[in-house]
């Protein structure tokens, strides 16, 4: 196994690293001090050189998002941190906020510098009371130490960071819905370009706004510390997948956990890092449930932004929530559960998602109750086809992906399940001796 | 007269000061109102939030009903929330739910007749690597076994009240952390 350089997690297991005192002893806030001496353009150039892509799910290049923000400072700009982590299988932002809150706060400050902004809101999902307290405590400490507030470190610049607690809506993780929610509205998505201006031009309160994931801004800290060019040397994936990423590895592996892994690490090594598969690999979800189910082969492809969709026909790396299933698990209840999840979380704004998922949930219920028909397999596919490309926001697209991939990979198992109401795991072949 | 104490009003005003508009303080204000209500968002508290934020009451209600964590109907003093999404499902979440239903004598989604405990199914809690995961109030419990949850139930039954659901409980004063 290749060694995995720890960049974000370098000090993850240092006792007390969540306190300012210990964080400072380990070089804390040095990247921010450096950022204070740089121009916004110079910071964005480092980020561009690093090749950093958004860690929240979409993988959009961070520097490209940032250069679209107007340069003038005659109106307020806002940075919004997406800590709404709700994608099934994803647990990394919770760990970052619990264990390394100052890393995230420092990342926010560096990003504020890059964006010529002074106000940051951290939108944390309502269930995350403990991470919220951890982050708020770090903000209070950083304020006392002069990293937040007026005239920070004598720079003449003001920085404010606020936490904002959500209240239970997966859709609020979608960035335009998140902005609506932050403004005190229902968490419904908004029209996007080309039909509406970019949020970087007209976002919350009609001011230039940037939404970034917790891990994305945290990664700014090591990038500024080592320089963007140095950061690209980490990793052996494609030129478009540089650096490391946090993966939440759950399901049937021997050591489930959150691991910092170099992008492009072969998939079988990723599994080894998590202690190897418990039992025989049946399928896995590479990056949070919306990405869909992947076949058990190939195993030796680069696990990164390009490698995953090319080799598995899933949507891709997503949020880094890798969920592994062995062959004791029937596929139909998994797909049924996810369909119910998306149906429950559908915001109801557009018909294909709202109605289509309602139908699909009913069909799955009927199959699970033993009253399914063989034609349900095609019916599910047809409904997916009607949602595909027609939903107002990506939730609808993410909802059909686990269903379509499961139908493609496990059509026979669906039919068997419908006919017999049960799933018979394949018989293990034991070799004598 | 408002249903809120002077202290609560001061907290709402501090929240309002964080945003460019009063309306933006709506979600945090509803959290405070729910806290004050001992874990329930009462109609009169919603009304008071509306008047304090200068919003139409119908708008406040519309927002409150969109988000599942605002409890418009009373729940038990303690809510045992068990994640049933796929990683937890692969580690026995359904069996754990069935176990709790049996030991509490209620179905998921219901509250015990004495009003003490609500059992609920929830979606991914972000603790998938330690499945199955359970949330009780602000606290997470991970890798939860049937024995573990039995012990938690015994403990909860012995507590008269949930410390999370005091006016300063779940969403306590942020400045004091
Ligand atoms: C339904 C839905 C839920 C999402 N949930 C999250 C989330 O919880 N956290 C997150 O960072 N991004 C989430 N995203 C992605 C965001 O819309 C957005 O791409 C991301 O926050 C941008 O930050 P990044 O560029 O730093 O990744 C979600 C997207 C959709 C469509
Ligand atoms: S696809 Fe449509 S209904 Fe579904 S969450 Fe997005 S906007 Fe709402
Ligand atoms: S699926 Fe249960 S915590 Fe994520």
XYZ file of N, CA and C in Angstrom, chain A residues 76 78 85-91 94 119 121 123 125-130 132-133 136-137 140 162-169 171-172 180-188 205 248-253 256-258 278 285 289 323-325 329 333-334 337-338 340-341 344-345 347, chain B residues 11 14-15 17-28 31 55 59 61-70 81 84-91 94 97 121-131 135 137-143 164 168-177:
414
model
N -21.228 44.776 0.360
C -20.826 43.641 1.164
C -20.822 42.339 0.347
N -20.586 38.007 0.826
C -20.795 37.023 1.884
C -20.182 35.675 1.535
N -24.364 18.841 5.923
C -24.103 17.417 5.690
C -25.307 16.492 5.934
N -25.899 16.035 4.851
C -27.068 15.174 5.011
C -27.101 14.042 4.014
N -26.145 14.027 3.114
C -26.099 12.993 2.079
C -25.825 11.644 2.747
N -26.772 10.692 2.648
C -26.555 9.416 3.341
C -25.183 8.809 3.026
N -24.479 8.450 4.069
C -23.151 7.871 3.918
C -22.035 8.857 4.177
N -22.368 10.116 4.453
C -21.346 11.154 4.599
C -21.262 11.623 6.054
N -20.070 11.562 6.634
C -19.914 11.919 8.043
C -18.662 12.747 8.294
N -18.917 16.470 9.984
C -19.177 16.363 11.424
C -17.869 16.124 12.163
N -17.939 38.951 6.110
C -18.926 38.200 6.892
C -19.091 36.784 6.389
N -21.221 33.103 7.238
C -22.229 32.350 7.981
C -21.960 30.868 7.791
N -23.628 27.453 7.985
C -24.969 26.850 8.065
C -24.823 25.380 8.455
N -26.366 21.782 9.987
C -27.651 21.079 10.070
C -28.118 20.991 11.528
N -29.422 21.026 11.714
C -30.007 21.110 13.047
C -29.668 19.958 13.975
N -29.419 18.787 13.408
C -29.089 17.629 14.252
C -27.708 17.768 14.875
N -26.853 18.559 14.235
C -25.457 18.653 14.665
C -25.268 19.646 15.812
N -25.914 19.364 16.940
C -25.785 20.265 18.090
C -24.350 20.229 18.630
N -23.781 19.019 18.722
C -22.422 18.915 19.271
C -21.388 19.600 18.368
N -21.971 21.956 16.339
C -22.286 23.384 16.390
C -21.658 24.025 17.623
N -21.779 23.341 18.753
C -21.173 23.884 19.972
C -19.651 23.932 19.838
N -18.861 26.880 17.588
C -19.142 28.152 18.250
C -18.085 28.443 19.322
N -17.655 27.393 20.008
C -16.622 27.554 21.034
C -15.321 28.025 20.375
N -15.596 31.652 19.509
C -15.435 32.495 20.700
C -13.962 32.624 21.090
N -20.386 33.793 11.875
C -21.548 33.405 12.668
C -21.936 31.974 12.349
N -22.472 31.274 13.347
C -23.064 29.972 13.054
C -24.559 30.166 12.865
N -25.144 29.310 12.066
C -26.577 29.379 11.796
C -27.078 27.942 11.763
N -28.040 27.627 12.618
C -28.493 26.249 12.731
C -29.689 25.979 11.827
N -29.594 24.957 11.003
C -30.732 24.528 10.182
C -31.748 23.824 11.058
N -32.757 23.221 10.409
C -33.812 22.626 11.232
C -34.399 21.370 10.589
N -33.541 20.627 9.876
C -34.004 19.340 9.383
C -34.607 19.410 7.999
N -33.778 19.573 6.995
C -34.243 19.520 5.612
C -33.017 19.246 4.740
N -32.759 19.079 1.632
C -32.699 19.939 0.461
C -31.939 21.244 0.756
N -31.880 21.651 2.017
C -31.160 22.880 2.363
C -29.660 22.765 2.120
N -31.760 30.422 0.522
C -33.137 30.782 0.902
C -33.335 30.554 2.387
N -32.857 29.409 2.861
C -33.041 29.047 4.259
C -32.322 30.038 5.179
N -31.124 30.447 4.780
C -30.356 31.405 5.579
C -31.091 32.741 5.701
N -31.848 33.058 4.654
C -32.573 34.329 4.686
C -33.898 34.218 5.433
N -34.178 33.033 6.007
C -35.394 32.877 6.798
C -36.593 32.415 5.996
N -36.299 31.732 4.877
C -37.401 31.246 4.052
C -37.460 29.730 4.085
N -38.476 29.183 3.401
C -38.512 27.734 3.221
C -37.298 27.334 2.398
N -36.771 26.146 2.635
C -35.565 25.732 1.933
C -35.839 25.218 0.539
N -36.212 26.131 -0.340
C -36.496 25.740 -1.726
C -35.428 26.313 -2.640
N -29.386 38.096 0.105
C -29.742 39.522 0.205
C -29.270 40.292 -1.037
N -15.684 9.111 4.082
C -16.380 8.413 5.167
C -16.635 7.017 4.621
N -15.993 6.030 5.197
C -16.151 4.668 4.669
C -17.006 3.876 5.659
N -18.170 3.467 5.176
C -19.121 2.793 6.061
C -19.590 1.497 5.427
N -20.399 0.759 6.152
C -20.918 -0.501 5.627
C -19.976 -1.646 5.931
N -19.966 -2.637 5.030
C -19.258 -3.884 5.313
C -17.759 -3.833 5.036
N -17.066 -3.058 5.845
C -15.602 -3.103 5.837
C -15.181 -3.384 7.281
N -14.543 0.526 9.537
C -15.217 1.712 9.006
C -14.662 2.959 9.705
N -14.659 4.078 9.006
C -14.134 5.289 9.632
C -13.982 6.390 8.610
N -13.424 7.513 9.092
C -13.189 8.640 8.193
C -11.699 8.704 7.931
N -15.655 -6.873 4.501
C -16.128 -7.945 5.380
C -17.018 -8.834 4.518
N -21.532 2.187 -2.944
C -21.905 3.529 -3.381
C -20.645 4.366 -3.183
N -25.257 8.570 -1.261
C -26.291 7.766 -1.920
C -26.707 8.278 -3.306
N -20.000 3.705 0.711
C -20.782 2.722 1.477
C -20.616 1.357 0.810
N -20.152 0.395 1.568
C -19.817 -0.924 1.018
C -20.852 -1.952 1.468
N -21.290 -2.791 0.528
C -22.251 -3.842 0.876
C -21.708 -5.196 0.462
N -26.603 -8.795 1.641
C -27.614 -7.731 1.644
C -28.465 -7.763 0.374
N -34.507 -3.791 -0.757
C -34.786 -2.928 0.407
C -33.860 -1.708 0.486
N -32.645 -1.839 -0.022
C -31.736 -0.679 -0.016
C -32.268 0.413 -0.932
N -35.387 1.950 0.523
C -35.121 2.896 1.611
C -34.663 4.243 1.057
N -33.758 4.195 0.067
C -33.258 5.453 -0.494
C -34.374 6.204 -1.213
N -37.522 6.172 -0.470
C -38.330 6.810 0.576
C -37.629 8.048 1.138
N -36.323 7.938 1.288
C -35.555 9.088 1.776
C -35.742 10.286 0.847
N -39.234 11.685 0.914
C -39.463 12.439 2.147
C -38.793 13.809 2.093
N -37.623 13.875 1.467
C -36.851 15.116 1.449
C -37.165 16.017 0.256
N -38.573 18.737 -1.881
C -39.149 19.978 -1.349
C -40.524 20.262 -1.937
N -32.123 37.723 23.782
C -31.469 36.729 22.927
C -31.908 36.882 21.483
N -30.144 39.760 19.993
C -28.748 39.453 19.656
C -28.703 38.679 18.345
N -29.630 37.744 18.174
C -29.666 36.968 16.929
C -29.936 37.880 15.733
N -29.217 40.885 15.375
C -28.078 41.761 15.060
C -27.048 41.090 14.153
N -27.165 39.765 13.986
C -26.173 39.065 13.162
C -26.441 39.171 11.667
N -27.656 39.566 11.317
C -28.052 39.493 9.903
C -28.441 40.860 9.363
N -28.378 41.002 8.035
C -28.788 42.275 7.436
C -30.295 42.505 7.514
N -31.095 41.426 7.651
C -32.548 41.599 7.747
C -33.049 40.892 9.007
N -34.182 41.368 9.505
C -34.777 40.714 10.682
C -35.248 39.308 10.327
N -35.758 39.174 9.108
C -36.326 37.900 8.686
C -35.306 36.759 8.748
N -34.043 37.092 8.477
C -33.010 36.059 8.464
C -32.840 35.402 9.832
N -33.287 36.083 10.867
C -33.155 35.498 12.206
C -34.285 34.519 12.499
N -35.126 34.245 11.492
C -36.313 33.428 11.757
C -35.984 32.008 12.232
N -35.079 31.308 11.530
C -34.794 29.933 11.955
C -34.221 29.878 13.371
N -33.187 30.675 13.668
C -32.705 30.654 15.048
C -33.765 31.095 16.059
N -35.929 28.280 16.905
C -35.237 27.366 17.825
C -35.377 27.858 19.262
N -42.931 40.000 10.904
C -43.298 39.158 9.766
C -44.768 38.757 9.905
N -46.548 33.611 7.360
C -45.242 33.339 6.785
C -44.384 32.533 7.775
N -45.484 30.584 10.091
C -46.041 29.244 10.146
C -45.603 28.419 8.935
N -45.599 29.053 7.783
C -45.187 28.371 6.555
C -43.756 27.875 6.646
N -42.909 28.677 7.219
C -41.507 28.282 7.371
C -41.389 27.183 8.432
N -42.088 27.375 9.552
C -41.998 26.397 10.645
C -42.447 25.009 10.186
N -43.452 24.954 9.316
C -43.949 23.641 8.889
C -43.039 22.993 7.852
N -42.208 23.781 7.192
C -41.305 23.204 6.180
C -40.215 22.353 6.832
N -39.771 22.769 7.997
C -38.623 22.114 8.636
C -39.074 21.095 9.684
N -38.537 19.869 9.545
C -39.054 18.773 10.381
C -38.630 18.857 11.845
N -37.606 19.642 12.161
C -37.144 19.651 13.548
C -37.899 20.617 14.450
N -38.783 21.401 13.854
C -39.662 22.220 14.696
C -40.880 21.377 15.039
N -34.198 8.773 18.597
C -34.267 8.845 17.143
C -33.238 7.896 16.542
N -32.293 5.111 10.115
C -32.630 3.892 9.370
C -32.119 3.947 7.930
N -31.217 4.876 7.650
C -30.715 4.933 6.274
C -29.733 3.784 6.008
N -29.331 3.634 4.740
C -28.729 2.359 4.321
C -27.482 1.898 5.086
N -26.502 2.769 5.410
C -25.369 2.218 6.167
C -25.804 1.664 7.532
N -26.741 2.353 8.195
C -27.226 1.851 9.485
C -28.086 0.605 9.287
N -28.824 0.589 8.185
C -29.653 -0.573 7.856
C -28.781 -1.823 7.722
N -27.600 -1.646 7.094
C -26.690 -2.780 6.916
C -26.146 -3.272 8.258
N -26.296 -2.461 9.293
C -25.807 -2.858 10.619
C -26.944 -3.008 11.626
N -32.962 -1.768 11.476
C -34.363 -2.220 11.508
C -34.617 -3.101 12.728
N -34.794 -0.935 15.785
C -36.081 -0.235 15.881
C -37.148 -1.204 16.398
N -38.015 7.226 13.701
C -37.047 6.873 12.674
C -36.506 8.183 12.105
N -35.224 8.263 11.872
C -34.682 9.460 11.221
C -33.746 9.049 10.091
N -33.435 10.023 9.248
C -32.513 9.772 8.136
C -31.084 9.967 8.618
N -30.152 9.758 7.711
C -28.721 9.726 8.032
C -28.318 10.839 9.006
N -27.698 10.432 10.108
C -27.279 11.380 11.142
C -25.832 11.819 10.953
N -25.170 11.296 9.927
C -23.761 11.646 9.747
C -22.871 10.898 10.723
N -23.275 9.699 11.066
C -22.474 8.863 11.958
C -22.362 7.469 11.352
N -22.392 7.414 10.033
C -22.509 6.154 9.301
C -21.355 5.195 9.567
N -20.182 5.743 9.926
C -19.019 4.885 10.130
C -19.098 4.157 11.458
N -20.058 4.511 12.296
C -20.271 3.832 13.571
C -21.730 3.420 13.679
N -22.180 2.680 12.678
C -23.588 2.311 12.583
C -23.896 1.125 13.502
N -29.819 9.187 18.043
C -29.721 10.515 18.657
C -30.790 10.648 19.730
N -31.969 13.773 22.048
C -31.716 15.180 22.323
C -30.488 15.624 21.558
N -29.568 16.284 22.244
C -28.399 16.784 21.520
C -27.310 15.718 21.396
N -27.493 14.574 22.053
C -26.413 13.592 22.111
C -26.523 12.472 21.091
N -25.365 12.071 20.574
C -25.300 10.947 19.655
C -24.810 9.707 20.399
N -25.347 8.571 20.023
C -24.841 7.285 20.496
C -24.538 6.459 19.268
N -23.356 5.835 19.234
C -22.944 5.131 18.019
C -22.666 3.663 18.298
N -22.645 2.863 17.236
C -22.480 1.406 17.353
C -23.455 0.861 18.392
N -32.053 18.885 27.989
C -31.989 19.599 26.709
C -33.151 20.567 26.552
N -32.603 27.101 28.419
C -31.214 27.292 28.000
C -30.570 25.960 27.608
N -31.380 24.986 27.274
C -30.863 23.646 27.050
C -30.220 23.409 25.704
N -31.026 22.940 24.776
C -30.520 22.513 23.482
C -29.742 23.628 22.790
N -30.326 24.796 22.779
C -29.724 25.910 22.052
C -29.297 26.956 23.070
N -28.384 26.569 23.949
C -28.042 27.482 25.030
C -27.268 28.687 24.499
N -27.058 29.611 25.380
C -26.393 30.876 25.046
C -25.064 30.631 24.342
N -24.939 31.084 23.103
C -23.738 30.744 22.355
C -22.489 31.394 22.928
N -22.651 32.565 23.515
C -21.467 33.288 23.991
C -20.794 32.590 25.170
N -21.539 31.685 25.825
C -21.004 31.118 27.064
C -20.197 29.839 26.860
N -20.099 29.361 25.644
C -19.386 28.089 25.454
C -17.911 28.219 25.808
